[in-house]
Amino acid sequence: MKQEEIDAWRQQALADGRLLIGGQWRAAEGARRLPVVSPIDGKTLCQIASASASDVDAAVRAARAAYERGSWSRLAPAERKKVLHRIAERIEAHQMELAVLGVRDNGTEIAMAFKAEPGSAAATFRYYAECVDKLMGEIAPTPEGTLGLVHKEPVGVVGAIVPWNFPLMIGAWKIAPALAAGNSVVLKPSEDASLTLLRLAQLCLDAGLPEGVLNVVTGTGAEAGEALARHMDVDILTFTGSGPVGRQLLKASAESNLKRVYLELGGKSPNLVFADAPDLAQAAKVSAMGIFRNSGQVCVAGSRLLVQRAVHDEVLERIQQVAASLRVGDPLDLRTEIGAVSSARQLARNQAMLQRALEEGARLRTGGQVIAPVPGGHYMAPAVLESVTPAMAIARQEVFGPVLAVMPFDDEAEAVRLANGTDYGLAAGVWTGSLSRAHRMVRAIQAGVVHVNTYGGPDITVPLGGVRQSGNGHDKSMHALDKYLNLKTAWIQL
Ligand code: NAD
């Protein structure tokens, strides 16, 4: 990756966005728009269209019409597979363009964005391309004289609502399996990061995805998102975002057509360091990045560090050193380790949560201050808090910012109690040299993923999703396909 190439793309002038409905790019009703403000320097990059309920209705109708036409839903699997591979090729061909566009929109450090956004989006399309012609039905073990066939069918129209952190990666986690299963999709990106998904939609058209199969309605959650959630002709909703919005979606489903709702929500993920961890320096370094990368705006961020008392002070000291040494700055500068906080609103929220922790008795070891490596931008120094107790808000509520809460524990039983002591259950980490302890912890901790002697990084082959108030669905892996398929039984008397 070369700095000159990044700098060339950062100069690119951006046109105002439109909605993609039925294969046509069009303005929102009344030509309403929302400004796109870059967190890098607070400047307005362009505008996106702000969809109304009637725009969303048009998108759902286009998706339904495309589904009924069958140009995608009934296309031979081998042909669908080719199109999904071509989409992956186009993402790869535009990898740097997409990465820089996304960073301008949401402030993720470029080295990470390059891999995690277009890099993983391309891998996701390739993975599900390969699944298309391997989706088998079943023959049930029925009594003689009968035949029970189980068909797997697309559900129809999928509504996908995604957040602003890693929009391309998370968008691909939903769009690619939904398309692989033969569905049509109406995508509602976050109003805080829509640009890469709009570009992806054009790449999908260029790759030969039939008109109307993928529709994109940008706009606010309260208007465009709500209209999609309440639409009577959307068959399922697949959502990644916050718990409060997840609750609203369940309510919208209950009050409309009972569409299936899959929720990938937040977390307050525990990262446990035992005294027998093989390499405390490595544990501290990886754990620091496990919370601070992308300014803590990662759903699986290890935001609670639980450390066995015998090594508590040493690990805390090491984490403090790593945190204080991280270079926070312009996310499009290759030397930057931590980029921008995505918006002024998010920065204010981080600061308020930090302030509350201090008022409740936590002590700040390092960081936490608002800084300005680029004038006008939103940046915060990685914060490490000690003397945190389980009752404090900082130990229970998601910040979604660069704030680490450190707590000691004495033994395994206390570690498990603390780890499971929130309403969430998204991710966890365990650092230990004992294979037996590692397996015990994997079973005891309530989470969708438990990392052992590492934090973060699983690829597309394994599922990601939470338990408890972290949600009820899984993205990634073959399991994600189940969300986008209906089972239909044929019962035949022979
Ligand atoms: P958010 O819930 O505020 O917004 C997510 C999406 O929902 C946006 O597109 C928004 O416009 C839309 N929305 C808002 N109100 C709506 C409504 N009433 N009806 C329909 N749609 C509505 O979340 P965010 O701030 O964009 O993202 C951060 C959250 O996402 C954090 O809680 C984070 O942990 C979570 N997250 C989870 C995962 C995961 O895989 N579990 C991954 C990334 C982020």
JSON list of N, CA and C in Angstrom, two decimals, residues 39-40 102-103 105-109 112-113 116-117 163-167 169-170 173 192-193 240-241 265-267 288-303 328-329 331 337-351 378-380 382 398-404 426 455 464:
[
{"chain": "A", "resi": 39, "resn": "PRO", "atom": "N", "xyz": [-15.38, 12.72, 9.42]},
{"chain": "A", "resi": 39, "resn": "PRO", "atom": "CA", "xyz": [-14.84, 12.87, 10.78]},
{"chain": "A", "resi": 39, "resn": "PRO", "atom": "C", "xyz": [-13.35, 13.24, 10.77]},
{"chain": "A", "resi": 40, "resn": "ILE", "atom": "N", "xyz": [-12.72, 13.11, 9.61]},
{"chain": "A", "resi": 40, "resn": "ILE", "atom": "CA", "xyz": [-11.28, 13.42, 9.54]},
{"chain": "A", "resi": 40, "resn": "ILE", "atom": "C", "xyz": [-11.04, 14.90, 9.84]},
{"chain": "A", "resi": 102, "resn": "GLY", "atom": "N", "xyz": [-14.39, 4.93, 2.10]},
{"chain": "A", "resi": 102, "resn": "GLY", "atom": "CA", "xyz": [-14.96, 4.57, 3.40]},
{"chain": "A", "resi": 102, "resn": "GLY", "atom": "C", "xyz": [-14.30, 5.32, 4.55]},
{"chain": "A", "resi": 103, "resn": "VAL", "atom": "N", "xyz": [-12.98, 5.46, 4.47]},
{"chain": "A", "resi": 103, "resn": "VAL", "atom": "CA", "xyz": [-12.26, 6.18, 5.54]},
{"chain": "A", "resi": 103, "resn": "VAL", "atom": "C", "xyz": [-12.67, 7.65, 5.57]},
{"chain": "A", "resi": 105, "resn": "ASP", "atom": "N", "xyz": [-15.47, 8.72, 4.93]},
{"chain": "A", "resi": 105, "resn": "ASP", "atom": "CA", "xyz": [-16.83, 8.76, 5.45]},
{"chain": "A", "resi": 105, "resn": "ASP", "atom": "C", "xyz": [-16.88, 8.47, 6.95]},
{"chain": "A", "resi": 106, "resn": "ASN", "atom": "N", "xyz": [-16.06, 7.48, 7.44]},
{"chain": "A", "resi": 106, "resn": "ASN", "atom": "CA", "xyz": [-16.20, 7.11, 8.86]},
{"chain": "A", "resi": 106, "resn": "ASN", "atom": "C", "xyz": [-14.93, 7.12, 9.69]},
{"chain": "A", "resi": 107, "resn": "GLY", "atom": "N", "xyz": [-13.76, 7.38, 9.10]},
{"chain": "A", "resi": 107, "resn": "GLY", "atom": "CA", "xyz": [-12.57, 7.66, 9.90]},
{"chain": "A", "resi": 107, "resn": "GLY", "atom": "C", "xyz": [-11.74, 6.48, 10.36]},
{"chain": "A", "resi": 108, "resn": "THR", "atom": "N", "xyz": [-12.06, 5.27, 9.91]},
{"chain": "A", "resi": 108, "resn": "THR", "atom": "CA", "xyz": [-11.26, 4.08, 10.27]},
{"chain": "A", "resi": 108, "resn": "THR", "atom": "C", "xyz": [-9.85, 4.23, 9.69]},
{"chain": "A", "resi": 109, "resn": "GLU", "atom": "N", "xyz": [-8.83, 3.78, 10.44]},
{"chain": "A", "resi": 109, "resn": "GLU", "atom": "CA", "xyz": [-7.45, 3.87, 9.94]},
{"chain": "A", "resi": 109, "resn": "GLU", "atom": "C", "xyz": [-7.32, 3.06, 8.63]},
{"chain": "A", "resi": 112, "resn": "MET", "atom": "N", "xyz": [-6.24, -0.75, 8.21]},
{"chain": "A", "resi": 112, "resn": "MET", "atom": "CA", "xyz": [-7.26, -1.68, 8.65]},
{"chain": "A", "resi": 112, "resn": "MET", "atom": "C", "xyz": [-8.46, -1.68, 7.69]},
{"chain": "A", "resi": 113, "resn": "ALA", "atom": "N", "xyz": [-8.88, -0.48, 7.29]},
{"chain": "A", "resi": 113, "resn": "ALA", "atom": "CA", "xyz": [-10.04, -0.37, 6.40]},
{"chain": "A", "resi": 113, "resn": "ALA", "atom": "C", "xyz": [-9.81, -1.13, 5.09]},
{"chain": "A", "resi": 116, "resn": "ALA", "atom": "N", "xyz": [-10.25, -4.81, 6.09]},
{"chain": "A", "resi": 116, "resn": "ALA", "atom": "CA", "xyz": [-11.52, -5.17, 6.74]},
{"chain": "A", "resi": 116, "resn": "ALA", "atom": "C", "xyz": [-12.73, -4.77, 5.92]},
{"chain": "A", "resi": 117, "resn": "GLU", "atom": "N", "xyz": [-12.58, -3.76, 5.07]},
{"chain": "A", "resi": 117, "resn": "GLU", "atom": "CA", "xyz": [-13.75, -3.34, 4.30]},
{"chain": "A", "resi": 117, "resn": "GLU", "atom": "C", "xyz": [-13.79, -3.97, 2.90]},
{"chain": "A", "resi": 163, "resn": "PRO", "atom": "N", "xyz": [-24.95, -0.61, 10.17]},
{"chain": "A", "resi": 163, "resn": "PRO", "atom": "CA", "xyz": [-24.43, 0.53, 10.93]},
{"chain": "A", "resi": 163, "resn": "PRO", "atom": "C", "xyz": [-23.29, 1.24, 10.18]},
{"chain": "A", "resi": 164, "resn": "TRP", "atom": "N", "xyz": [-22.66, 2.21, 10.87]},
{"chain": "A", "resi": 164, "resn": "TRP", "atom": "CA", "xyz": [-21.63, 3.02, 10.22]},
{"chain": "A", "resi": 164, "resn": "TRP", "atom": "C", "xyz": [-20.22, 2.48, 10.41]},
{"chain": "A", "resi": 165, "resn": "ASN", "atom": "N", "xyz": [-20.03, 1.57, 11.35]},
{"chain": "A", "resi": 165, "resn": "ASN", "atom": "CA", "xyz": [-18.67, 1.03, 11.50]},
{"chain": "A", "resi": 165, "resn": "ASN", "atom": "C", "xyz": [-18.56, -0.16, 10.55]},
{"chain": "A", "resi": 166, "resn": "PHE", "atom": "N", "xyz": [-17.57, -0.22, 9.72]},
{"chain": "A", "resi": 166, "resn": "PHE", "atom": "CA", "xyz": [-17.38, -1.30, 8.74]},
{"chain": "A", "resi": 166, "resn": "PHE", "atom": "C", "xyz": [-18.63, -1.54, 7.88]},
{"chain": "A", "resi": 167, "resn": "PRO", "atom": "N", "xyz": [-19.16, -0.50, 7.26]},
{"chain": "A", "resi": 167, "resn": "PRO", "atom": "CA", "xyz": [-20.41, -0.68, 6.50]},
{"chain": "A", "resi": 167, "resn": "PRO", "atom": "C", "xyz": [-20.28, -1.65, 5.33]},
{"chain": "A", "resi": 169, "resn": "MET", "atom": "N", "xyz": [-18.08, -4.21, 4.94]},
{"chain": "A", "resi": 169, "resn": "MET", "atom": "CA", "xyz": [-17.91, -5.59, 5.42]},
{"chain": "A", "resi": 169, "resn": "MET", "atom": "C", "xyz": [-19.25, -6.13, 5.93]},
{"chain": "A", "resi": 170, "resn": "ILE", "atom": "N", "xyz": [-19.90, -5.36, 6.78]},
{"chain": "A", "resi": 170, "resn": "ILE", "atom": "CA", "xyz": [-21.15, -5.84, 7.38]},
{"chain": "A", "resi": 170, "resn": "ILE", "atom": "C", "xyz": [-22.25, -5.90, 6.32]},
{"chain": "A", "resi": 173, "resn": "TRP", "atom": "N", "xyz": [-21.72, -9.01, 4.44]},
{"chain": "A", "resi": 173, "resn": "TRP", "atom": "CA", "xyz": [-22.13, -10.19, 5.24]},
{"chain": "A", "resi": 173, "resn": "TRP", "atom": "C", "xyz": [-23.62, -10.46, 5.10]},
{"chain": "A", "resi": 192, "resn": "ASP", "atom": "N", "xyz": [-24.74, 7.76, 8.57]},
{"chain": "A", "resi": 192, "resn": "ASP", "atom": "CA", "xyz": [-23.39, 8.23, 8.89]},
{"chain": "A", "resi": 192, "resn": "ASP", "atom": "C", "xyz": [-22.31, 7.57, 8.04]},
{"chain": "A", "resi": 193, "resn": "ALA", "atom": "N", "xyz": [-22.64, 6.61, 7.21]},
{"chain": "A", "resi": 193, "resn": "ALA", "atom": "CA", "xyz": [-21.63, 5.97, 6.36]},
{"chain": "A", "resi": 193, "resn": "ALA", "atom": "C", "xyz": [-22.31, 5.17, 5.26]},
{"chain": "A", "resi": 240, "resn": "THR", "atom": "N", "xyz": [-27.79, -5.02, 11.80]},
{"chain": "A", "resi": 240, "resn": "THR", "atom": "CA", "xyz": [-26.65, -4.87, 12.71]},
{"chain": "A", "resi": 240, "resn": "THR", "atom": "C", "xyz": [-26.68, -3.46, 13.23]},
{"chain": "A", "resi": 241, "resn": "GLY", "atom": "N", "xyz": [-26.62, -3.32, 14.55]},
{"chain": "A", "resi": 241, "resn": "GLY", "atom": "CA", "xyz": [-26.64, -1.99, 15.15]},
{"chain": "A", "resi": 241, "resn": "GLY", "atom": "C", "xyz": [-26.85, -2.08, 16.65]},
{"chain": "A", "resi": 265, "resn": "LEU", "atom": "N", "xyz": [-26.26, -7.22, 17.63]},
{"chain": "A", "resi": 265, "resn": "LEU", "atom": "CA", "xyz": [-26.25, -6.00, 18.43]},
{"chain": "A", "resi": 265, "resn": "LEU", "atom": "C", "xyz": [-24.88, -5.77, 19.09]},
{"chain": "A", "resi": 266, "resn": "GLY", "atom": "N", "xyz": [-24.89, -4.98, 20.12]},
{"chain": "A", "resi": 266, "resn": "GLY", "atom": "CA", "xyz": [-23.62, -4.56, 20.73]},
{"chain": "A", "resi": 266, "resn": "GLY", "atom": "C", "xyz": [-23.09, -5.54, 21.75]},
{"chain": "A", "resi": 267, "resn": "GLY", "atom": "N", "xyz": [-22.06, -5.09, 22.48]},
{"chain": "A", "resi": 267, "resn": "GLY", "atom": "CA", "xyz": [-21.45, -5.94, 23.49]},
{"chain": "A", "resi": 267, "resn": "GLY", "atom": "C", "xyz": [-20.69, -5.15, 24.53]},
{"chain": "A", "resi": 288, "resn": "ALA", "atom": "N", "xyz": [-4.72, -4.47, 23.83]},
{"chain": "A", "resi": 288, "resn": "ALA", "atom": "CA", "xyz": [-4.86, -3.03, 23.61]},
{"chain": "A", "resi": 288, "resn": "ALA", "atom": "C", "xyz": [-5.48, -2.77, 22.24]},
{"chain": "A", "resi": 289, "resn": "MET", "atom": "N", "xyz": [-4.98, -3.49, 21.22]},
{"chain": "A", "resi": 289, "resn": "MET", "atom": "CA", "xyz": [-5.56, -3.28, 19.89]},
{"chain": "A", "resi": 289, "resn": "MET", "atom": "C", "xyz": [-6.98, -3.86, 19.81]},
{"chain": "A", "resi": 290, "resn": "GLY", "atom": "N", "xyz": [-7.25, -4.86, 20.65]},
{"chain": "A", "resi": 290, "resn": "GLY", "atom": "CA", "xyz": [-8.58, -5.46, 20.70]},
{"chain": "A", "resi": 290, "resn": "GLY", "atom": "C", "xyz": [-9.65, -4.49, 21.17]},
{"chain": "A", "resi": 291, "resn": "ILE", "atom": "N", "xyz": [-9.25, -3.42, 21.84]},
{"chain": "A", "resi": 291, "resn": "ILE", "atom": "CA", "xyz": [-10.22, -2.38, 22.19]},
{"chain": "A", "resi": 291, "resn": "ILE", "atom": "C", "xyz": [-9.99, -1.10, 21.39]},
{"chain": "A", "resi": 292, "resn": "PHE", "atom": "N", "xyz": [-8.75, -0.73, 21.13]},
{"chain": "A", "resi": 292, "resn": "PHE", "atom": "CA", "xyz": [-8.52, 0.63, 20.60]},
{"chain": "A", "resi": 292, "resn": "PHE", "atom": "C", "xyz": [-8.59, 0.75, 19.09]},
{"chain": "A", "resi": 293, "resn": "ARG", "atom": "N", "xyz": [-8.42, -0.38, 18.33]},
{"chain": "A", "resi": 293, "resn": "ARG", "atom": "CA", "xyz": [-8.45, -0.22, 16.86]},
{"chain": "A", "resi": 293, "resn": "ARG", "atom": "C", "xyz": [-9.80, 0.37, 16.46]},
{"chain": "A", "resi": 294, "resn": "ASN", "atom": "N", "xyz": [-9.78, 1.11, 15.38]},
{"chain": "A", "resi": 294, "resn": "ASN", "atom": "CA", "xyz": [-10.97, 1.84, 14.91]},
{"chain": "A", "resi": 294, "resn": "ASN", "atom": "C", "xyz": [-11.60, 2.65, 16.04]},
{"chain": "A", "resi": 295, "resn": "SER", "atom": "N", "xyz": [-10.75, 3.21, 16.91]},
{"chain": "A", "resi": 295, "resn": "SER", "atom": "CA", "xyz": [-11.20, 4.04, 18.05]},
{"chain": "A", "resi": 295, "resn": "SER", "atom": "C", "xyz": [-12.28, 3.34, 18.88]},
{"chain": "A", "resi": 296, "resn": "GLY", "atom": "N", "xyz": [-12.14, 2.03, 19.03]},
{"chain": "A", "resi": 296, "resn": "GLY", "atom": "CA", "xyz": [-13.08, 1.27, 19.87]},
{"chain": "A", "resi": 296, "resn": "GLY", "atom": "C", "xyz": [-14.42, 1.03, 19.22]},
{"chain": "A", "resi": 297, "resn": "GLN", "atom": "N", "xyz": [-14.58, 1.41, 17.96]},
{"chain": "A", "resi": 297, "resn": "GLN", "atom": "CA", "xyz": [-15.88, 1.30, 17.28]},
{"chain": "A", "resi": 297, "resn": "GLN", "atom": "C", "xyz": [-16.00, -0.05, 16.57]},
{"chain": "A", "resi": 298, "resn": "VAL", "atom": "N", "xyz": [-15.86, -1.08, 17.36]},
{"chain": "A", "resi": 298, "resn": "VAL", "atom": "CA", "xyz": [-15.88, -2.45, 16.86]},
{"chain": "A", "resi": 298, "resn": "VAL", "atom": "C", "xyz": [-16.84, -3.22, 17.77]},
{"chain": "A", "resi": 299, "resn": "CYS", "atom": "N", "xyz": [-17.81, -3.92, 17.16]},
{"chain": "A", "resi": 299, "resn": "CYS", "atom": "CA", "xyz": [-18.83, -4.56, 18.01]},
{"chain": "A", "resi": 299, "resn": "CYS", "atom": "C", "xyz": [-18.22, -5.54, 18.98]},
{"chain": "A", "resi": 300, "resn": "VAL", "atom": "N", "xyz": [-17.18, -6.27, 18.56]},
{"chain": "A", "resi": 300, "resn": "VAL", "atom": "CA", "xyz": [-16.59, -7.29, 19.42]},
{"chain": "A", "resi": 300, "resn": "VAL", "atom": "C", "xyz": [-15.47, -6.74, 20.31]},
{"chain": "A", "resi": 301, "resn": "ALA", "atom": "N", "xyz": [-15.27, -5.43, 20.35]},
{"chain": "A", "resi": 301, "resn": "ALA", "atom": "CA", "xyz": [-14.16, -4.84, 21.10]},
{"chain": "A", "resi": 301, "resn": "ALA", "atom": "C", "xyz": [-14.09, -5.41, 22.52]},
{"chain": "A", "resi": 302, "resn": "GLY", "atom": "N", "xyz": [-12.90, -5.75, 22.95]},
{"chain": "A", "resi": 302, "resn": "GLY", "atom": "CA", "xyz": [-12.70, -6.27, 24.30]},
{"chain": "A", "resi": 302, "resn": "GLY", "atom": "C", "xyz": [-12.62, -5.10, 25.28]},
{"chain": "A", "resi": 303, "resn": "SER", "atom": "N", "xyz": [-13.78, -4.59, 25.66]},
{"chain": "A", "resi": 303, "resn": "SER", "atom": "CA", "xyz": [-13.81, -3.32, 26.40]},
{"chain": "A", "resi": 303, "resn": "SER", "atom": "C", "xyz": [-13.67, -3.50, 27.91]},
{"chain": "A", "resi": 328, "resn": "VAL", "atom": "N", "xyz": [-2.39, 8.50, 17.30]},
{"chain": "A", "resi": 328, "resn": "VAL", "atom": "CA", "xyz": [-3.75, 8.84, 16.89]},
{"chain": "A", "resi": 328, "resn": "VAL", "atom": "C", "xyz": [-3.65, 9.98, 15.87]},
{"chain": "A", "resi": 329, "resn": "GLY", "atom": "N", "xyz": [-4.31, 9.84, 14.75]},
{"chain": "A", "resi": 329, "resn": "GLY", "atom": "CA", "xyz": [-4.20, 10.93, 13.77]},
{"chain": "A", "resi": 329, "resn": "GLY", "atom": "C", "xyz": [-5.01, 10.70, 12.53]},
{"chain": "A", "resi": 331, "resn": "PRO", "atom": "N", "xyz": [-6.61, 9.35, 9.63]},
{"chain": "A", "resi": 331, "resn": "PRO", "atom": "CA", "xyz": [-6.72, 7.92, 9.29]},
{"chain": "A", "resi": 331, "resn": "PRO", "atom": "C", "xyz": [-6.22, 7.59, 7.89]},
{"chain": "A", "resi": 337, "resn": "GLU", "atom": "N", "xyz": [-1.98, 4.87, 13.74]},
{"chain": "A", "resi": 337, "resn": "GLU", "atom": "CA", "xyz": [-2.42, 3.59, 14.30]},
{"chain": "A", "resi": 337, "resn": "GLU", "atom": "C", "xyz": [-3.89, 3.63, 14.72]},
{"chain": "A", "resi": 338, "resn": "ILE", "atom": "N", "xyz": [-4.37, 4.79, 15.17]},
{"chain": "A", "resi": 338, "resn": "ILE", "atom": "CA", "xyz": [-5.76, 4.94, 15.57]},
{"chain": "A", "resi": 338, "resn": "ILE", "atom": "C", "xyz": [-6.33, 6.16, 14.84]},
{"chain": "A", "resi": 339, "resn": "GLY", "atom": "N", "xyz": [-7.44, 5.95, 14.13]},
{"chain": "A", "resi": 339, "resn": "GLY", "atom": "CA", "xyz": [-8.00, 7.03, 13.33]},
{"chain": "A", "resi": 339, "resn": "GLY", "atom": "C", "xyz": [-8.98, 7.89, 14.10]},
{"chain": "A", "resi": 340, "resn": "ALA", "atom": "N", "xyz": [-9.99, 8.36, 13.38]},
{"chain": "A", "resi": 340, "resn": "ALA", "atom": "CA", "xyz": [-10.94, 9.33, 13.96]},
{"chain": "A", "resi": 340, "resn": "ALA", "atom": "C", "xyz": [-12.12, 8.62, 14.62]},
{"chain": "A", "resi": 341, "resn": "VAL", "atom": "N", "xyz": [-12.75, 9.32, 15.55]},
{"chain": "A", "resi": 341, "resn": "VAL", "atom": "CA", "xyz": [-14.06, 8.89, 16.07]},
{"chain": "A", "resi": 341, "resn": "VAL", "atom": "C", "xyz": [-15.08, 9.30, 15.02]},
{"chain": "A", "resi": 342, "resn": "SER", "atom": "N", "xyz": [-16.08, 8.44, 14.77]},
{"chain": "A", "resi": 342, "resn": "SER", "atom": "CA", "xyz": [-16.86, 8.60, 13.55]},
{"chain": "A", "resi": 342, "resn": "SER", "atom": "C", "xyz": [-17.67, 9.90, 13.44]},
{"chain": "A", "resi": 343, "resn": "SER", "atom": "N", "xyz": [-18.05, 10.49, 14.56]},
{"chain": "A", "resi": 343, "resn": "SER", "atom": "CA", "xyz": [-18.87, 11.71, 14.48]},
{"chain": "A", "resi": 343, "resn": "SER", "atom": "C", "xyz": [-18.72, 12.52, 15.76]},
{"chain": "A", "resi": 344, "resn": "ALA", "atom": "N", "xyz": [-19.13, 13.78, 15.68]},
{"chain": "A", "resi": 344, "resn": "ALA", "atom": "CA", "xyz": [-19.11, 14.64, 16.88]},
{"chain": "A", "resi": 344, "resn": "ALA", "atom": "C", "xyz": [-20.04, 14.05, 17.94]},
{"chain": "A", "resi": 345, "resn": "ARG", "atom": "N", "xyz": [-21.15, 13.47, 17.48]},
{"chain": "A", "resi": 345, "resn": "ARG", "atom": "CA", "xyz": [-22.11, 12.88, 18.42]},
{"chain": "A", "resi": 345, "resn": "ARG", "atom": "C", "xyz": [-21.47, 11.72, 19.19]},
{"chain": "A", "resi": 346, "resn": "GLN", "atom": "N", "xyz": [-20.75, 10.86, 18.46]},
{"chain": "A", "resi": 346, "resn": "GLN", "atom": "CA", "xyz": [-20.11, 9.71, 19.10]},
{"chain": "A", "resi": 346, "resn": "GLN", "atom": "C", "xyz": [-19.00, 10.16, 20.05]},
{"chain": "A", "resi": 347, "resn": "LEU", "atom": "N", "xyz": [-18.26, 11.18, 19.67]},
{"chain": "A", "resi": 347, "resn": "LEU", "atom": "CA", "xyz": [-17.19, 11.69, 20.53]},
{"chain": "A", "resi": 347, "resn": "LEU", "atom": "C", "xyz": [-17.79, 12.24, 21.83]},
{"chain": "A", "resi": 348, "resn": "ALA", "atom": "N", "xyz": [-18.89, 12.96, 21.73]},
{"chain": "A", "resi": 348, "resn": "ALA", "atom": "CA", "xyz": [-19.54, 13.52, 22.93]},
{"chain": "A", "resi": 348, "resn": "ALA", "atom": "C", "xyz": [-20.03, 12.39, 23.83]},
{"chain": "A", "resi": 349, "resn": "ARG", "atom": "N", "xyz": [-20.54, 11.33, 23.21]},
{"chain": "A", "resi": 349, "resn": "ARG", "atom": "CA", "xyz": [-21.03, 10.18, 23.98]},
{"chain": "A", "resi": 349, "resn": "ARG", "atom": "C", "xyz": [-19.85, 9.50, 24.72]},
{"chain": "A", "resi": 350, "resn": "ASN", "atom": "N", "xyz": [-18.73, 9.32, 24.02]},
{"chain": "A", "resi": 350, "resn": "ASN", "atom": "CA", "xyz": [-17.55, 8.72, 24.65]},
{"chain": "A", "resi": 350, "resn": "ASN", "atom": "C", "xyz": [-17.13, 9.53, 25.87]},
{"chain": "A", "resi": 351, "resn": "GLN", "atom": "N", "xyz": [-17.10, 10.85, 25.68]},
{"chain": "A", "resi": 351, "resn": "GLN", "atom": "CA", "xyz": [-16.65, 11.73, 26.76]},
{"chain": "A", "resi": 351, "resn": "GLN", "atom": "C", "xyz": [-17.61, 11.67, 27.95]},
{"chain": "A", "resi": 378, "resn": "HIS", "atom": "N", "xyz": [-12.58, 14.67, 14.61]},
{"chain": "A", "resi": 378, "resn": "HIS", "atom": "CA", "xyz": [-13.00, 14.15, 15.92]},
{"chain": "A", "resi": 378, "resn": "HIS", "atom": "C", "xyz": [-12.04, 13.05, 16.34]},
{"chain": "A", "resi": 379, "resn": "TYR", "atom": "N", "xyz": [-11.26, 13.32, 17.39]},
{"chain": "A", "resi": 379, "resn": "TYR", "atom": "CA", "xyz": [-10.25, 12.36, 17.81]},
{"chain": "A", "resi": 379, "resn": "TYR", "atom": "C", "xyz": [-10.20, 12.29, 19.33]},
{"chain": "A", "resi": 380, "resn": "MET", "atom": "N", "xyz": [-9.84, 11.10, 19.82]},
{"chain": "A", "resi": 380, "resn": "MET", "atom": "CA", "xyz": [-9.78, 10.91, 21.27]},
{"chain": "A", "resi": 380, "resn": "MET", "atom": "C", "xyz": [-8.61, 9.99, 21.60]},
{"chain": "A", "resi": 382, "resn": "PRO", "atom": "N", "xyz": [-6.68, 7.08, 23.41]},
{"chain": "A", "resi": 382, "resn": "PRO", "atom": "CA", "xyz": [-7.15, 5.84, 24.03]},
{"chain": "A", "resi": 382, "resn": "PRO", "atom": "C", "xyz": [-7.08, 5.92, 25.55]},
{"chain": "A", "resi": 398, "resn": "GLU", "atom": "N", "xyz": [-22.18, -0.47, 26.86]},
{"chain": "A", "resi": 398, "resn": "GLU", "atom": "CA", "xyz": [-21.27, -0.32, 25.72]},
{"chain": "A", "resi": 398, "resn": "GLU", "atom": "C", "xyz": [-20.95, 1.16, 25.50]},
{"chain": "A", "resi": 399, "resn": "VAL", "atom": "N", "xyz": [-19.66, 1.48, 25.35]},
{"chain": "A", "resi": 399, "resn": "VAL", "atom": "CA", "xyz": [-19.28, 2.86, 25.00]},
{"chain": "A", "resi": 399, "resn": "VAL", "atom": "C", "xyz": [-19.21, 3.00, 23.48]},
{"chain": "A", "resi": 400, "resn": "PHE", "atom": "N", "xyz": [-18.64, 1.98, 22.83]},
{"chain": "A", "resi": 400, "resn": "PHE", "atom": "CA", "xyz": [-18.36, 2.03, 21.40]},
{"chain": "A", "resi": 400, "resn": "PHE", "atom": "C", "xyz": [-17.35, 3.14, 21.11]},
{"chain": "A", "resi": 401, "resn": "GLY", "atom": "N", "xyz": [-16.37, 3.22, 21.99]},
{"chain": "A", "resi": 401, "resn": "GLY", "atom": "CA", "xyz": [-15.30, 4.21, 21.86]},
{"chain": "A", "resi": 401, "resn": "GLY", "atom": "C", "xyz": [-14.03, 3.66, 22.49]},
{"chain": "A", "resi": 402, "resn": "PRO", "atom": "N", "xyz": [-12.93, 4.41, 22.43]},
{"chain": "A", "resi": 402, "resn": "PRO", "atom": "CA", "xyz": [-11.61, 3.91, 22.87]},
{"chain": "A", "resi": 402, "resn": "PRO", "atom": "C", "xyz": [-11.43, 3.99, 24.39]},
{"chain": "A", "resi": 403, "resn": "VAL", "atom": "N", "xyz": [-12.26, 3.25, 25.11]},
{"chain": "A", "resi": 403, "resn": "VAL", "atom": "CA", "xyz": [-12.21, 3.29, 26.58]},
{"chain": "A", "resi": 403, "resn": "VAL", "atom": "C", "xyz": [-12.14, 1.86, 27.10]},
{"chain": "A", "resi": 404, "resn": "LEU", "atom": "N", "xyz": [-11.07, 1.56, 27.84]},
{"chain": "A", "resi": 404, "resn": "LEU", "atom": "CA", "xyz": [-10.88, 0.22, 28.40]},
{"chain": "A", "resi": 404, "resn": "LEU", "atom": "C", "xyz": [-11.08, 0.25, 29.91]},
{"chain": "A", "resi": 426, "resn": "LEU", "atom": "N", "xyz": [-21.55, -11.05, 23.36]},
{"chain": "A", "resi": 426, "resn": "LEU", "atom": "CA", "xyz": [-21.11, -11.05, 21.97]},
{"chain": "A", "resi": 426, "resn": "LEU", "atom": "C", "xyz": [-19.77, -11.77, 21.79]},
{"chain": "A", "resi": 455, "resn": "TYR", "atom": "N", "xyz": [-6.99, -11.90, 20.05]},
{"chain": "A", "resi": 455, "resn": "TYR", "atom": "CA", "xyz": [-8.27, -11.19, 20.14]},
{"chain": "A", "resi": 455, "resn": "TYR", "atom": "C", "xyz": [-8.62, -10.63, 18.77]},
{"chain": "A", "resi": 464, "resn": "LEU", "atom": "N", "xyz": [-20.53, -15.24, 13.23]},
{"chain": "A", "resi": 464, "resn": "LEU", "atom": "CA", "xyz": [-20.42, -14.14, 14.21]},
{"chain": "A", "resi": 464, "resn": "LEU", "atom": "C", "xyz": [-21.83, -13.74, 14.61]}
]
